[in-house]
mmCIF file of C-alpha atoms in Angstrom:
data_model
loop_
_atom_site.group_PDB
_atom_site.id
_atom_site.type_symbol
_atom_site.label_atom_id
_atom_site.label_comp_id
_atom_site.label_asym_id
_atom_site.label_seq_id
_atom_site.Cartn_x
_atom_site.Cartn_y
_atom_site.Cartn_z
ATOM 1 C CA MET A 26 104.932 -205.957 -41.203
ATOM 2 C CA MET A 27 106.410 -207.760 -44.165
ATOM 3 C CA MET A 28 105.616 -205.076 -46.769
ATOM 4 C CA TYR A 29 107.948 -202.632 -44.961
ATOM 5 C CA ASN A 30 110.875 -204.961 -45.339
ATOM 6 C CA ASN A 31 113.189 -203.824 -48.162
ATOM 7 C CA ASP A 32 114.793 -207.253 -48.605
ATOM 8 C CA SER A 33 114.954 -207.927 -52.327
ATOM 9 C CA SER A 34 114.189 -211.635 -51.775
ATOM 10 C CA LEU A 35 110.673 -210.660 -51.017
ATOM 11 C CA LEU A 36 110.138 -209.249 -54.454
ATOM 12 C CA ASN A 37 108.559 -210.927 -57.427
ATOM 13 C CA PRO A 38 111.356 -211.793 -59.837
ATOM 14 C CA MET A 39 109.099 -210.997 -62.816
ATOM 15 C CA ALA A 40 108.828 -207.416 -61.538
ATOM 16 C CA PHE A 41 112.409 -206.728 -62.269
ATOM 17 C CA VAL A 42 112.093 -207.593 -65.931
ATOM 18 C CA GLY A 43 109.691 -204.771 -66.442
ATOM 19 C CA LEU A 44 111.129 -202.334 -63.913
ATOM 20 C CA ASN A 45 114.884 -202.536 -64.213
ATOM 21 C CA GLY A 46 115.130 -201.479 -67.823
ATOM 22 C CA ALA A 47 112.093 -199.172 -67.888
ATOM 23 C CA MET A 48 112.629 -197.436 -64.628
ATOM 24 C CA GLY A 49 116.359 -197.060 -64.480
ATOM 25 C CA GLY A 50 117.383 -199.239 -61.492
ATOM 26 C CA MET A 51 114.129 -199.636 -59.687
ATOM 27 C CA GLY A 52 114.760 -203.418 -59.353
ATOM 28 C CA PRO A 53 117.264 -205.051 -57.064
ATOM 29 C CA ALA A 54 120.145 -203.995 -59.268
ATOM 30 C CA GLY A 55 119.361 -200.409 -58.524
ATOM 31 C CA VAL A 56 119.312 -200.908 -54.738
ATOM 32 C CA GLY A 57 122.021 -198.841 -53.131
ATOM 33 C CA GLN A 58 123.344 -197.495 -56.531
ATOM 34 C CA GLY A 59 122.432 -193.890 -55.820
ATOM 35 C CA PRO A 60 122.458 -192.160 -52.442
ATOM 36 C CA GLN A 61 119.695 -189.851 -53.749
ATOM 37 C CA MET A 62 117.184 -192.778 -54.047
ATOM 38 C CA GLN A 63 115.701 -194.374 -51.000
ATOM 39 C CA GLU A 64 114.166 -197.694 -51.899
ATOM 40 C CA HIS A 65 110.758 -198.779 -50.601
ATOM 41 C CA LEU A 66 108.208 -201.319 -51.464
ATOM 42 C CA LEU A 67 104.874 -200.090 -52.735
ATOM 43 C CA GLY A 68 102.563 -199.468 -49.811
ATOM 44 C CA TRP A 69 105.396 -198.396 -47.491
ATOM 45 C CA ASN A 70 103.654 -195.111 -46.644
ATOM 46 C CA HIS A 71 100.212 -196.688 -45.841
ATOM 47 C CA PRO A 72 99.518 -197.135 -42.151
ATOM 48 C CA PRO A 73 98.088 -200.506 -41.094
ATOM 49 C CA GLU A 74 94.502 -199.166 -40.895
ATOM 50 C CA HIS A 75 94.575 -198.258 -44.613
ATOM 51 C CA ILE A 76 96.817 -200.964 -46.124
ATOM 52 C CA ASP A 77 93.778 -202.874 -47.178
ATOM 53 C CA ILE A 78 93.312 -200.589 -50.176
ATOM 54 C CA VAL A 79 96.604 -201.897 -51.532
ATOM 55 C CA HIS A 80 96.328 -205.389 -53.061
ATOM 56 C CA PRO A 81 99.172 -207.748 -51.934
ATOM 57 C CA HIS A 82 100.182 -208.105 -55.570
ATOM 58 C CA TRP A 83 101.514 -204.504 -55.605
ATOM 59 C CA ARG A 84 103.381 -204.772 -52.330
ATOM 60 C CA GLY A 85 105.901 -207.051 -54.085
ATOM 61 C CA PHE A 86 107.204 -204.215 -56.294
ATOM 62 C CA LEU A 87 109.558 -201.412 -55.542
ATOM 63 C CA ALA A 88 107.952 -197.990 -55.295
ATOM 64 C CA PRO A 89 108.664 -195.753 -58.306
ATOM 65 C CA GLY A 90 110.985 -192.823 -57.805
ATOM 66 C CA LYS A 91 109.676 -189.391 -57.043
ATOM 67 C CA TYR A 92 110.583 -188.282 -60.584
ATOM 68 C CA TRP A 93 108.069 -190.709 -62.067
ATOM 69 C CA HIS A 94 105.322 -189.235 -59.981
ATOM 70 C CA ILE A 95 106.265 -185.690 -60.901
ATOM 71 C CA GLY A 96 106.479 -186.558 -64.587
ATOM 72 C CA LEU A 97 102.982 -188.127 -64.531
ATOM 73 C CA ALA A 98 101.632 -185.089 -62.709
ATOM 74 C CA LEU A 99 102.972 -182.727 -65.417
ATOM 75 C CA ILE A 100 101.550 -184.900 -68.204
ATOM 76 C CA TYR A 101 98.193 -185.051 -66.524
ATOM 77 C CA PHE A 102 98.175 -181.327 -65.918
ATOM 78 C CA MET A 103 98.523 -180.731 -69.707
ATOM 79 C CA LEU A 104 95.744 -183.258 -70.332
ATOM 80 C CA LEU A 105 93.602 -181.458 -67.797
ATOM 81 C CA VAL A 106 93.958 -178.181 -69.613
ATOM 82 C CA LEU A 107 93.356 -179.766 -73.054
ATOM 83 C CA SER A 108 90.286 -181.592 -71.775
ATOM 84 C CA PHE A 109 88.609 -178.631 -70.085
ATOM 85 C CA VAL A 110 89.300 -176.336 -73.032
ATOM 86 C CA GLY A 111 88.261 -178.809 -75.740
ATOM 87 C CA ASN A 112 85.309 -180.462 -74.043
ATOM 88 C CA GLY A 113 84.208 -177.169 -72.382
ATOM 89 C CA CYS A 114 84.062 -175.480 -75.833
ATOM 90 C CA VAL A 115 82.065 -178.386 -77.205
ATOM 91 C CA VAL A 116 79.387 -178.267 -74.428
ATOM 92 C CA TRP A 117 79.295 -174.473 -74.512
ATOM 93 C CA ILE A 118 78.962 -173.951 -78.198
ATOM 94 C CA PHE A 119 76.830 -176.950 -79.120
ATOM 95 C CA SER A 120 74.367 -176.082 -76.322
ATOM 96 C CA THR A 121 74.172 -172.321 -76.974
ATOM 97 C CA SER A 122 74.188 -172.211 -80.810
ATOM 98 C CA LYS A 123 70.728 -172.476 -82.349
ATOM 99 C CA VAL A 124 72.305 -173.993 -85.512
ATOM 100 C CA LEU A 125 74.039 -176.741 -83.593
ATOM 101 C CA ARG A 126 71.288 -177.536 -81.131
ATOM 102 C CA THR A 127 70.035 -180.615 -82.953
ATOM 103 C CA PRO A 128 69.057 -184.067 -81.517
ATOM 104 C CA SER A 129 72.078 -185.702 -83.121
ATOM 105 C CA ASN A 130 74.456 -183.217 -81.495
ATOM 106 C CA LEU A 131 73.119 -184.170 -78.058
ATOM 107 C CA PHE A 132 75.268 -187.287 -78.263
ATOM 108 C CA ILE A 133 78.395 -185.095 -78.968
ATOM 109 C CA ILE A 134 77.519 -182.924 -75.968
ATOM 110 C CA ASN A 135 77.017 -186.078 -73.870
ATOM 111 C CA LEU A 136 80.330 -187.489 -74.962
ATOM 112 C CA ALA A 137 82.066 -184.273 -73.948
ATOM 113 C CA LEU A 138 80.333 -184.422 -70.516
ATOM 114 C CA PHE A 139 81.590 -187.957 -69.878
ATOM 115 C CA ASP A 140 85.061 -186.830 -70.956
ATOM 116 C CA LEU A 141 84.826 -183.895 -68.455
ATOM 117 C CA VAL A 142 83.856 -186.395 -65.755
ATOM 118 C CA MET A 143 87.062 -188.237 -66.442
ATOM 119 C CA ALA A 144 88.965 -184.983 -66.257
ATOM 120 C CA LEU A 145 87.681 -184.540 -62.728
ATOM 121 C CA GLU A 146 89.950 -187.393 -61.719
ATOM 122 C CA ILE A 147 93.033 -185.470 -62.825
ATOM 123 C CA PRO A 148 93.210 -182.960 -59.950
ATOM 124 C CA MET A 149 93.097 -185.874 -57.516
ATOM 125 C CA LEU A 150 95.771 -187.716 -59.411
ATOM 126 C CA ILE A 151 98.081 -184.685 -59.445
ATOM 127 C CA ILE A 152 97.752 -184.378 -55.662
ATOM 128 C CA ASN A 153 98.257 -188.134 -55.290
ATOM 129 C CA SER A 154 101.427 -187.935 -57.319
ATOM 130 C CA PHE A 155 102.988 -185.339 -55.034
ATOM 131 C CA ILE A 156 102.068 -187.175 -51.777
ATOM 132 C CA GLU A 157 102.771 -190.612 -53.427
ATOM 133 C CA ARG A 158 99.550 -192.169 -52.191
ATOM 134 C CA MET A 159 95.779 -191.886 -52.542
ATOM 135 C CA ILE A 160 94.358 -188.721 -50.938
ATOM 136 C CA GLY A 161 91.478 -189.629 -48.615
ATOM 137 C CA TRP A 162 92.570 -193.257 -48.417
ATOM 138 C CA GLY A 163 89.598 -195.614 -48.944
ATOM 139 C CA LEU A 164 86.953 -192.889 -49.576
ATOM 140 C CA GLY A 165 89.255 -191.017 -52.009
ATOM 141 C CA CYS A 166 89.920 -194.304 -53.823
ATOM 142 C CA ASP A 167 86.180 -194.997 -54.135
ATOM 143 C CA ILE A 168 85.470 -191.503 -55.480
ATOM 144 C CA TYR A 169 88.323 -191.617 -57.971
ATOM 145 C CA ALA A 170 87.355 -195.149 -59.296
ATOM 146 C CA ALA A 171 83.668 -194.198 -59.458
ATOM 147 C CA LEU A 172 84.498 -191.241 -61.631
ATOM 148 C CA GLY A 173 86.525 -193.380 -63.846
ATOM 149 C CA SER A 174 83.800 -195.976 -64.110
ATOM 150 C CA VAL A 175 81.127 -193.472 -65.022
ATOM 151 C CA SER A 176 83.291 -191.726 -67.707
ATOM 152 C CA GLY A 177 84.736 -194.893 -69.152
ATOM 153 C CA ILE A 178 81.491 -196.886 -69.460
ATOM 154 C CA GLY A 179 79.500 -193.779 -70.472
ATOM 155 C CA SER A 180 81.946 -192.842 -73.228
ATOM 156 C CA ALA A 181 81.849 -196.369 -74.629
ATOM 157 C CA ILE A 182 78.070 -196.580 -74.781
ATOM 158 C CA THR A 183 77.769 -193.012 -76.091
ATOM 159 C CA ASN A 184 80.123 -193.974 -78.951
ATOM 160 C CA ALA A 185 77.735 -196.857 -79.721
ATOM 161 C CA ALA A 186 74.736 -194.407 -79.612
ATOM 162 C CA ILE A 187 76.524 -192.061 -82.059
ATOM 163 C CA ALA A 188 77.137 -195.013 -84.377
ATOM 164 C CA TYR A 189 73.509 -195.920 -84.221
ATOM 165 C CA ASP A 190 72.316 -192.327 -84.843
ATOM 166 C CA ARG A 191 74.611 -191.896 -87.898
ATOM 167 C CA TYR A 192 73.603 -195.286 -89.289
ATOM 168 C CA ARG A 193 69.914 -194.587 -88.770
ATOM 169 C CA ALA A 194 69.795 -191.004 -90.058
ATOM 170 C CA ARG A 195 72.498 -190.357 -92.512
ATOM 171 C CA LEU A 196 72.173 -193.621 -94.311
ATOM 172 C CA CYS A 197 68.486 -192.925 -94.840
ATOM 173 C CA ALA A 198 69.397 -189.497 -96.256
ATOM 174 C CA ILE A 199 71.832 -191.028 -98.684
ATOM 175 C CA PHE A 200 69.590 -193.675 -100.022
ATOM 176 C CA THR A 201 66.265 -191.813 -100.279
ATOM 177 C CA LEU A 202 67.198 -189.409 -103.067
ATOM 178 C CA PHE A 203 64.376 -187.196 -104.114
ATOM 179 C CA PRO A 204 61.853 -186.634 -102.762
ATOM 180 C CA LEU A 205 63.007 -187.900 -99.316
ATOM 181 C CA ARG A 206 60.545 -190.099 -97.407
ATOM 182 C CA ARG A 207 60.843 -191.718 -94.021
ATOM 183 C CA ARG A 208 60.010 -195.240 -95.042
ATOM 184 C CA THR A 209 61.244 -196.701 -98.317
ATOM 185 C CA ILE A 210 62.573 -200.023 -99.428
ATOM 186 C CA SER A 211 66.116 -198.679 -99.223
ATOM 187 C CA CYS A 212 65.416 -196.952 -95.867
ATOM 188 C CA PRO A 213 63.252 -199.260 -93.762
ATOM 189 C CA ILE A 214 64.042 -197.478 -90.449
ATOM 190 C CA ASP A 215 62.267 -194.372 -89.305
ATOM 191 C CA GLY A 216 64.810 -191.627 -90.168
ATOM 192 C CA ARG A 217 66.645 -189.327 -87.844
ATOM 193 C CA LEU A 218 66.013 -189.347 -84.105
ATOM 194 C CA ASN A 219 63.848 -186.469 -82.848
ATOM 195 C CA GLY A 220 64.592 -184.509 -79.684
ATOM 196 C CA LYS A 221 62.668 -186.692 -77.257
ATOM 197 C CA GLN A 222 64.145 -189.929 -78.659
ATOM 198 C CA ALA A 223 67.710 -188.490 -78.419
ATOM 199 C CA ALA A 224 67.132 -187.304 -74.854
ATOM 200 C CA VAL A 225 65.859 -190.703 -73.879
ATOM 201 C CA MET A 226 68.945 -192.386 -75.287
ATOM 202 C CA VAL A 227 71.212 -189.869 -73.637
ATOM 203 C CA ALA A 228 69.543 -190.625 -70.308
ATOM 204 C CA PHE A 229 69.939 -194.291 -71.026
ATOM 205 C CA THR A 230 73.713 -193.879 -71.343
ATOM 206 C CA TRP A 231 73.925 -192.476 -67.863
ATOM 207 C CA PHE A 232 71.754 -195.271 -66.535
ATOM 208 C CA TRP A 233 74.039 -197.763 -68.289
ATOM 209 C CA THR A 234 76.993 -196.594 -66.214
ATOM 210 C CA MET A 235 75.319 -197.033 -62.840
ATOM 211 C CA PRO A 236 75.317 -200.835 -62.122
ATOM 212 C CA PHE A 237 79.119 -201.354 -62.364
ATOM 213 C CA THR A 238 79.699 -198.026 -60.660
ATOM 214 C CA ILE A 239 77.475 -198.384 -57.678
ATOM 215 C CA LEU A 240 78.002 -202.114 -56.954
ATOM 216 C CA PRO A 241 81.766 -201.852 -56.229
ATOM 217 C CA PHE A 242 81.292 -198.456 -54.486
ATOM 218 C CA ALA A 243 78.748 -199.985 -52.095
ATOM 219 C CA LYS A 244 80.908 -203.174 -51.751
ATOM 220 C CA ILE A 245 77.848 -205.234 -52.929
ATOM 221 C CA TRP A 246 79.781 -206.863 -55.748
ATOM 222 C CA GLY A 247 83.436 -206.197 -56.353
ATOM 223 C CA ARG A 248 85.364 -203.347 -54.782
ATOM 224 C CA TYR A 249 87.667 -200.457 -55.635
ATOM 225 C CA THR A 250 91.383 -200.713 -54.879
ATOM 226 C CA THR A 251 94.561 -198.798 -55.724
ATOM 227 C CA GLU A 252 96.589 -199.893 -58.738
ATOM 228 C CA GLY A 253 99.863 -199.275 -60.394
ATOM 229 C CA PHE A 254 101.824 -196.564 -58.571
ATOM 230 C CA LEU A 255 99.028 -196.578 -55.933
ATOM 231 C CA THR A 256 98.063 -193.053 -57.020
ATOM 232 C CA THR A 257 95.036 -194.298 -59.098
ATOM 233 C CA CYS A 258 92.174 -196.590 -58.303
ATOM 234 C CA SER A 259 89.965 -198.991 -60.220
ATOM 235 C CA PHE A 260 87.925 -202.128 -59.559
ATOM 236 C CA ASP A 261 89.694 -205.091 -58.036
ATOM 237 C CA PHE A 262 90.846 -207.387 -60.855
ATOM 238 C CA LEU A 263 93.662 -209.124 -58.958
ATOM 239 C CA SER A 264 91.918 -211.041 -56.148
ATOM 240 C CA ASP A 265 92.137 -214.790 -56.958
ATOM 241 C CA ASP A 266 88.606 -215.869 -56.196
ATOM 242 C CA GLN A 267 85.678 -216.897 -58.257
ATOM 243 C CA ASP A 268 83.533 -213.912 -57.353
ATOM 244 C CA THR A 269 86.205 -211.486 -58.574
ATOM 245 C CA LYS A 270 86.719 -213.390 -61.843
ATOM 246 C CA VAL A 271 82.975 -213.410 -62.534
ATOM 247 C CA PHE A 272 82.801 -209.655 -61.756
ATOM 248 C CA VAL A 273 85.733 -208.915 -64.188
ATOM 249 C CA ALA A 274 84.115 -210.944 -66.930
ATOM 250 C CA ALA A 275 80.751 -209.214 -66.396
ATOM 251 C CA ILE A 276 82.157 -205.664 -66.433
ATOM 252 C CA PHE A 277 84.355 -206.525 -69.473
ATOM 253 C CA SER A 278 81.320 -207.694 -71.390
ATOM 254 C CA TRP A 279 79.051 -204.785 -70.208
ATOM 255 C CA SER A 280 81.494 -201.844 -70.687
ATOM 256 C CA TYR A 281 83.706 -203.086 -73.553
ATOM 257 C CA CYS A 282 82.393 -205.980 -75.579
ATOM 258 C CA PHE A 283 78.789 -204.879 -75.967
ATOM 259 C CA PRO A 284 79.568 -201.302 -77.139
ATOM 260 C CA MET A 285 82.351 -202.635 -79.397
ATOM 261 C CA VAL A 286 79.992 -205.074 -81.080
ATOM 262 C CA LEU A 287 77.440 -202.270 -81.647
ATOM 263 C CA ILE A 288 80.062 -199.866 -83.069
ATOM 264 C CA ILE A 289 81.409 -202.462 -85.424
ATOM 265 C CA TYR A 290 77.991 -203.514 -86.582
ATOM 266 C CA PHE A 291 76.501 -200.057 -87.281
ATOM 267 C CA TYR A 292 79.578 -198.635 -89.018
ATOM 268 C CA SER A 293 80.215 -201.716 -91.057
ATOM 269 C CA GLN A 294 76.617 -201.731 -92.270
ATOM 270 C CA LEU A 295 76.806 -198.003 -93.022
ATOM 271 C CA ILE A 296 79.949 -198.379 -95.095
ATOM 272 C CA LYS A 297 78.545 -201.373 -96.868
ATOM 273 C CA SER A 298 75.398 -199.507 -97.866
ATOM 274 C CA VAL A 299 77.250 -196.447 -98.935
ATOM 275 C CA ARG A 300 79.311 -198.495 -101.228
ATOM 276 C CA ARG A 301 76.232 -199.983 -102.807
ATOM 277 C CA HIS A 302 74.846 -196.497 -103.195
ATOM 278 C CA GLU A 303 78.010 -195.212 -104.930
ATOM 279 C CA LYS A 304 77.974 -198.240 -107.253
ATOM 280 C CA MET A 305 74.356 -197.568 -108.048
ATOM 281 C CA LEU A 306 75.111 -193.912 -108.854
ATOM 282 C CA ARG A 307 77.986 -194.927 -111.176
ATOM 283 C CA GLU A 308 75.858 -197.389 -113.051
ATOM 284 C CA GLN A 309 73.043 -194.880 -113.445
ATOM 285 C CA ALA A 310 75.558 -192.277 -114.686
ATOM 286 C CA LYS A 311 76.814 -194.654 -117.384
ATOM 287 C CA LYS A 312 73.226 -195.265 -118.602
ATOM 288 C CA MET A 313 72.642 -191.498 -118.828
ATOM 289 C CA ASN A 314 76.076 -191.009 -120.493
ATOM 290 C CA VAL A 315 77.257 -188.516 -117.905
ATOM 291 C CA LYS A 316 80.392 -188.457 -115.817
ATOM 292 C CA SER A 317 78.668 -188.547 -112.423
ATOM 293 C CA LEU A 318 75.304 -188.151 -110.592
ATOM 294 C CA SER A 319 76.771 -187.479 -107.243
ATOM 295 C CA ALA A 320 76.371 -184.042 -105.735
ATOM 296 C CA GLN A 321 79.456 -184.655 -103.712
ATOM 297 C CA ASP A 322 81.700 -185.212 -106.766
ATOM 298 C CA LYS A 323 83.711 -182.045 -106.202
ATOM 299 C CA GLU A 324 84.137 -182.949 -102.615
ATOM 300 C CA ARG A 325 85.473 -186.204 -101.195
ATOM 301 C CA SER A 326 83.122 -189.064 -101.959
ATOM 302 C CA VAL A 327 80.433 -190.003 -99.414
ATOM 303 C CA GLU A 328 82.002 -193.439 -99.149
ATOM 304 C CA MET A 329 85.417 -192.067 -98.206
ATOM 305 C CA ARG A 330 84.162 -189.506 -95.769
ATOM 306 C CA ILE A 331 82.007 -191.896 -93.849
ATOM 307 C CA ALA A 332 84.685 -194.657 -93.949
ATOM 308 C CA LYS A 333 87.220 -192.245 -92.421
ATOM 309 C CA VAL A 334 84.855 -191.102 -89.707
ATOM 310 C CA ALA A 335 83.926 -194.659 -88.859
ATOM 311 C CA PHE A 336 87.537 -195.791 -88.764
ATOM 312 C CA THR A 337 88.531 -192.820 -86.563
ATOM 313 C CA ILE A 338 85.771 -193.515 -84.064
ATOM 314 C CA PHE A 339 86.462 -197.200 -83.938
ATOM 315 C CA PHE A 340 90.239 -196.601 -83.733
ATOM 316 C CA LEU A 341 89.876 -194.126 -80.805
ATOM 317 C CA PHE A 342 87.615 -196.482 -78.915
ATOM 318 C CA VAL A 343 90.091 -199.333 -79.355
ATOM 319 C CA CYS A 344 93.124 -197.277 -78.430
ATOM 320 C CA SER A 345 91.523 -195.861 -75.329
ATOM 321 C CA TRP A 346 90.103 -198.935 -73.659
ATOM 322 C CA THR A 347 91.703 -202.036 -75.264
ATOM 323 C CA PRO A 348 94.985 -201.745 -73.336
ATOM 324 C CA TYR A 349 93.137 -201.476 -70.030
ATOM 325 C CA ALA A 350 90.888 -204.379 -71.010
ATOM 326 C CA VAL A 351 93.919 -206.484 -71.865
ATOM 327 C CA VAL A 352 95.593 -205.647 -68.529
ATOM 328 C CA THR A 353 92.561 -206.547 -66.509
ATOM 329 C CA MET A 354 91.924 -209.820 -68.321
ATOM 330 C CA ILE A 355 95.575 -210.905 -67.976
ATOM 331 C CA ALA A 356 95.431 -210.072 -64.218
ATOM 332 C CA ALA A 357 92.202 -211.873 -63.660
ATOM 333 C CA PHE A 358 92.651 -214.956 -65.938
ATOM 334 C CA GLY A 359 96.210 -215.047 -67.053
ATOM 335 C CA ASN A 360 99.817 -214.703 -65.749
ATOM 336 C CA ARG A 361 99.451 -211.771 -63.289
ATOM 337 C CA GLU A 362 103.221 -211.640 -62.972
ATOM 338 C CA LEU A 363 103.143 -209.778 -66.272
ATOM 339 C CA VAL A 364 101.092 -207.011 -64.652
ATOM 340 C CA THR A 365 103.565 -204.465 -63.217
ATOM 341 C CA PRO A 366 102.931 -201.011 -61.807
ATOM 342 C CA PHE A 367 104.345 -199.442 -64.955
ATOM 343 C CA SER A 368 102.336 -201.577 -67.393
ATOM 344 C CA SER A 369 99.155 -200.939 -65.414
ATOM 345 C CA MET A 370 99.685 -197.121 -65.562
ATOM 346 C CA LEU A 371 100.056 -196.878 -69.284
ATOM 347 C CA PRO A 372 96.368 -197.726 -70.126
ATOM 348 C CA ALA A 373 95.201 -194.998 -67.816
ATOM 349 C CA VAL A 374 97.301 -192.536 -69.694
ATOM 350 C CA PHE A 375 95.912 -193.741 -73.016
ATOM 351 C CA ALA A 376 92.271 -193.435 -71.792
ATOM 352 C CA LYS A 377 92.675 -189.939 -70.505
ATOM 353 C CA THR A 378 94.587 -188.831 -73.625
ATOM 354 C CA VAL A 379 91.823 -190.032 -75.871
ATOM 355 C CA SER A 380 89.221 -188.214 -73.743
ATOM 356 C CA CYS A 381 91.131 -185.072 -74.603
ATOM 357 C CA ILE A 382 91.174 -185.900 -78.294
ATOM 358 C CA ASP A 383 87.501 -186.761 -78.516
ATOM 359 C CA PRO A 384 86.188 -183.190 -78.846
ATOM 360 C CA TRP A 385 88.513 -182.379 -81.679
ATOM 361 C CA VAL A 386 87.667 -185.606 -83.557
ATOM 362 C CA TYR A 387 83.907 -185.341 -83.160
ATOM 363 C CA ALA A 388 83.487 -181.621 -83.480
ATOM 364 C CA ILE A 389 86.390 -179.725 -84.964
ATOM 365 C CA ASN A 390 85.757 -181.123 -88.441
ATOM 366 C CA HIS A 391 82.226 -179.733 -88.305
ATOM 367 C CA PRO A 392 82.192 -176.551 -90.522
ATOM 368 C CA ARG A 393 79.471 -174.798 -88.485
ATOM 369 C CA TYR A 394 81.301 -175.646 -85.179
ATOM 370 C CA ARG A 395 84.471 -174.129 -86.659
ATOM 371 C CA GLN A 396 82.542 -171.022 -87.691
ATOM 372 C CA GLU A 397 81.276 -170.635 -84.140
ATOM 373 C CA LEU A 398 84.832 -171.105 -82.751
ATOM 374 C CA THR A 399 86.044 -168.421 -85.181
ATOM 375 C CA LYS A 400 83.424 -165.962 -83.828
ATOM 376 C CA ARG A 401 83.674 -166.812 -80.151
ATOM 377 C CA CYS A 402 87.196 -168.058 -79.611
ATOM 378 C CA GLN A 403 89.460 -166.019 -81.845
ATOM 379 C CA TRP A 404 92.418 -166.727 -79.590
ATOM 380 C CA MET A 405 92.415 -170.348 -80.848
ATOM 381 C CA GLY A 406 93.494 -169.120 -84.234
ATOM 382 C CA ILE A 407 90.747 -170.997 -86.164
ATOM 383 C CA HIS A 408 89.510 -169.274 -89.265
ATOM 384 C CA GLU A 409 86.552 -170.856 -90.955
ATOM 385 C CA PRO A 410 84.841 -168.935 -93.789
ATOM 386 C CA ASP A 411 81.088 -168.751 -94.140
ATOM 387 C CA SER A 412 79.435 -171.706 -95.890
ATOM 388 C CA GLY A 413 79.821 -171.486 -99.670
ATOM 389 C CA PRO A 414 77.970 -173.385 -102.414
ATOM 390 C CA SER A 415 80.324 -176.384 -102.318
ATOM 391 C CA GLN A 416 80.035 -176.697 -98.563
ATOM 392 C CA ASN A 417 76.315 -176.463 -98.801
ATOM 393 C CA ASN A 418 76.373 -179.311 -101.271
ATOM 394 C CA ALA A 419 78.465 -181.326 -98.843
ATOM 395 C CA GLU A 420 75.961 -180.655 -96.034
ATOM 396 C CA ALA A 421 72.849 -181.237 -98.178
ATOM 397 C CA VAL A 422 72.107 -184.649 -96.862
ATOM 398 C CA SER A 423 72.457 -183.516 -93.232
ATOM 399 C CA VAL A 424 70.298 -180.423 -93.793
ATOM 400 C CA THR A 425 67.577 -182.291 -95.558
ATOM 401 C CA THR A 426 67.176 -184.918 -92.877
ATOM 402 C CA GLU A 427 67.160 -182.194 -90.224
ATOM 403 C CA LYS A 428 64.194 -180.642 -92.049
ATOM 404 C CA LEU A 429 62.406 -183.953 -92.045
ATOM 405 C CA LYS A 430 63.059 -184.329 -88.341
ATOM 406 C CA SER A 431 61.656 -180.789 -87.669
ATOM 407 C CA ASP A 432 58.525 -181.458 -89.742
ATOM 408 C CA ASP A 433 57.743 -184.682 -87.928
ATOM 409 C CA ALA A 434 58.629 -183.635 -84.448
#
C-alpha cells in the first residue's frame, strides 16, 4: 500500500516546514542522517483492517521518533499524578466536610469530576506512546475520544454554571446591604441557588455532554479518528465533505462558543455591578465624612478580588480549549496543510495541563478548604490558620447569603 512507501516524494511539502526544525530531522532532510532512526510514514504499523482509523491526511507525514513518544508519556504521567491528587482532594474534602458541603460548591466538585474523567485518558495515552499506536484500535479510539468529549464539553459548561452561580448569588449579597433581602431593586434575581437547583444544574451539565459524545461514538453523525502522533483520538475534523464541516461547526458552537459567551456575559456584568457598588460606597463615605464604608477595606477590595477570579477563570478556559478550537477550524475550513502532527498534539497538552490546574485555582484560595487540607493532608505542607476577624469580614458576604439559602431551602 502507498502509505508504507517511504519515498519522500509522497510527503506533503508543508509538513517539512513544521517538522524539520521542530523535530530535529524528521523531514526528508533527516532521512538517512542517523543509523539509529528508522524512518516511517504515520500509519506504518497499522494493518489494513485497522488503517481506516487513520485519516489520509496524517499518512503524508513522517512518524515521530521514539523519543517524542517517551517524552510525552513522561509529561502525561506527571499530569496524571497532579490531576488525581489535586482533583481527588477537591472531591474528597468538599464532599465530606460539612462546612464545605454547600450548593455552590457542588459546581466545584462537578468540575473536579470532569477533570478526573479527562485524567482517565492518560493511562491509555501512556500505553499508546510506548506501542506507538492506539491500543484497542477502533474501540480504543472511540473510548479515548468519548472520555475527552465528556470532560471537555462538561468542563466548559460547568465553568459557565459557576459564572452564573457567582453572578446570581454573590452579586446579590454585595448589593443588598443590611438587612439582606432576596428581591430588591438592586438584586432582581432570586439569590443563591439552593441544593435542589444546584443538583439540577449539575445533572444538566452531564446531559449537555451527551449529544456530541454519543453521536460520533455510534457513527450517527461524525466519527472518532486518530490524530497527531496517532496515539490520541478525537472527532473527525479533516474529512473534506459537507457533513463533516457542518458537524465541526455545530460542535464548535455547542462546546466552545456558547459556554464562552455565557462566561463573558456573567463575569462582565458582575464586574460592572461591583464597580458601581464601590463607587456608591465611596460617594456615601464622602457624604458622611468618613474614609470608607467598606467592610473589606483592610482586605483587597471586592472589585479587585472578583475581577481577578473572573479573569483567571476566563483565561484558563481560553488557554485550555482555544488552541484546539483553532486547529479544528483551520483543518475543517482553512488550509489543512498547516495542521501537522506536532501542532495538533500541543492543544491536547494544554487542555490536560489546565485540567490539573483547575482544582488549585478554584479551591486552593478558599480559606476553609486550606484549613481542611492542613488538617487532613499535612504532607502537602499547607498551613492555614483558623479564621480570624479579618478573614471573617472577608467572608461576610458569602456567609450571609448561605444563611439566606438555608432559611429558604
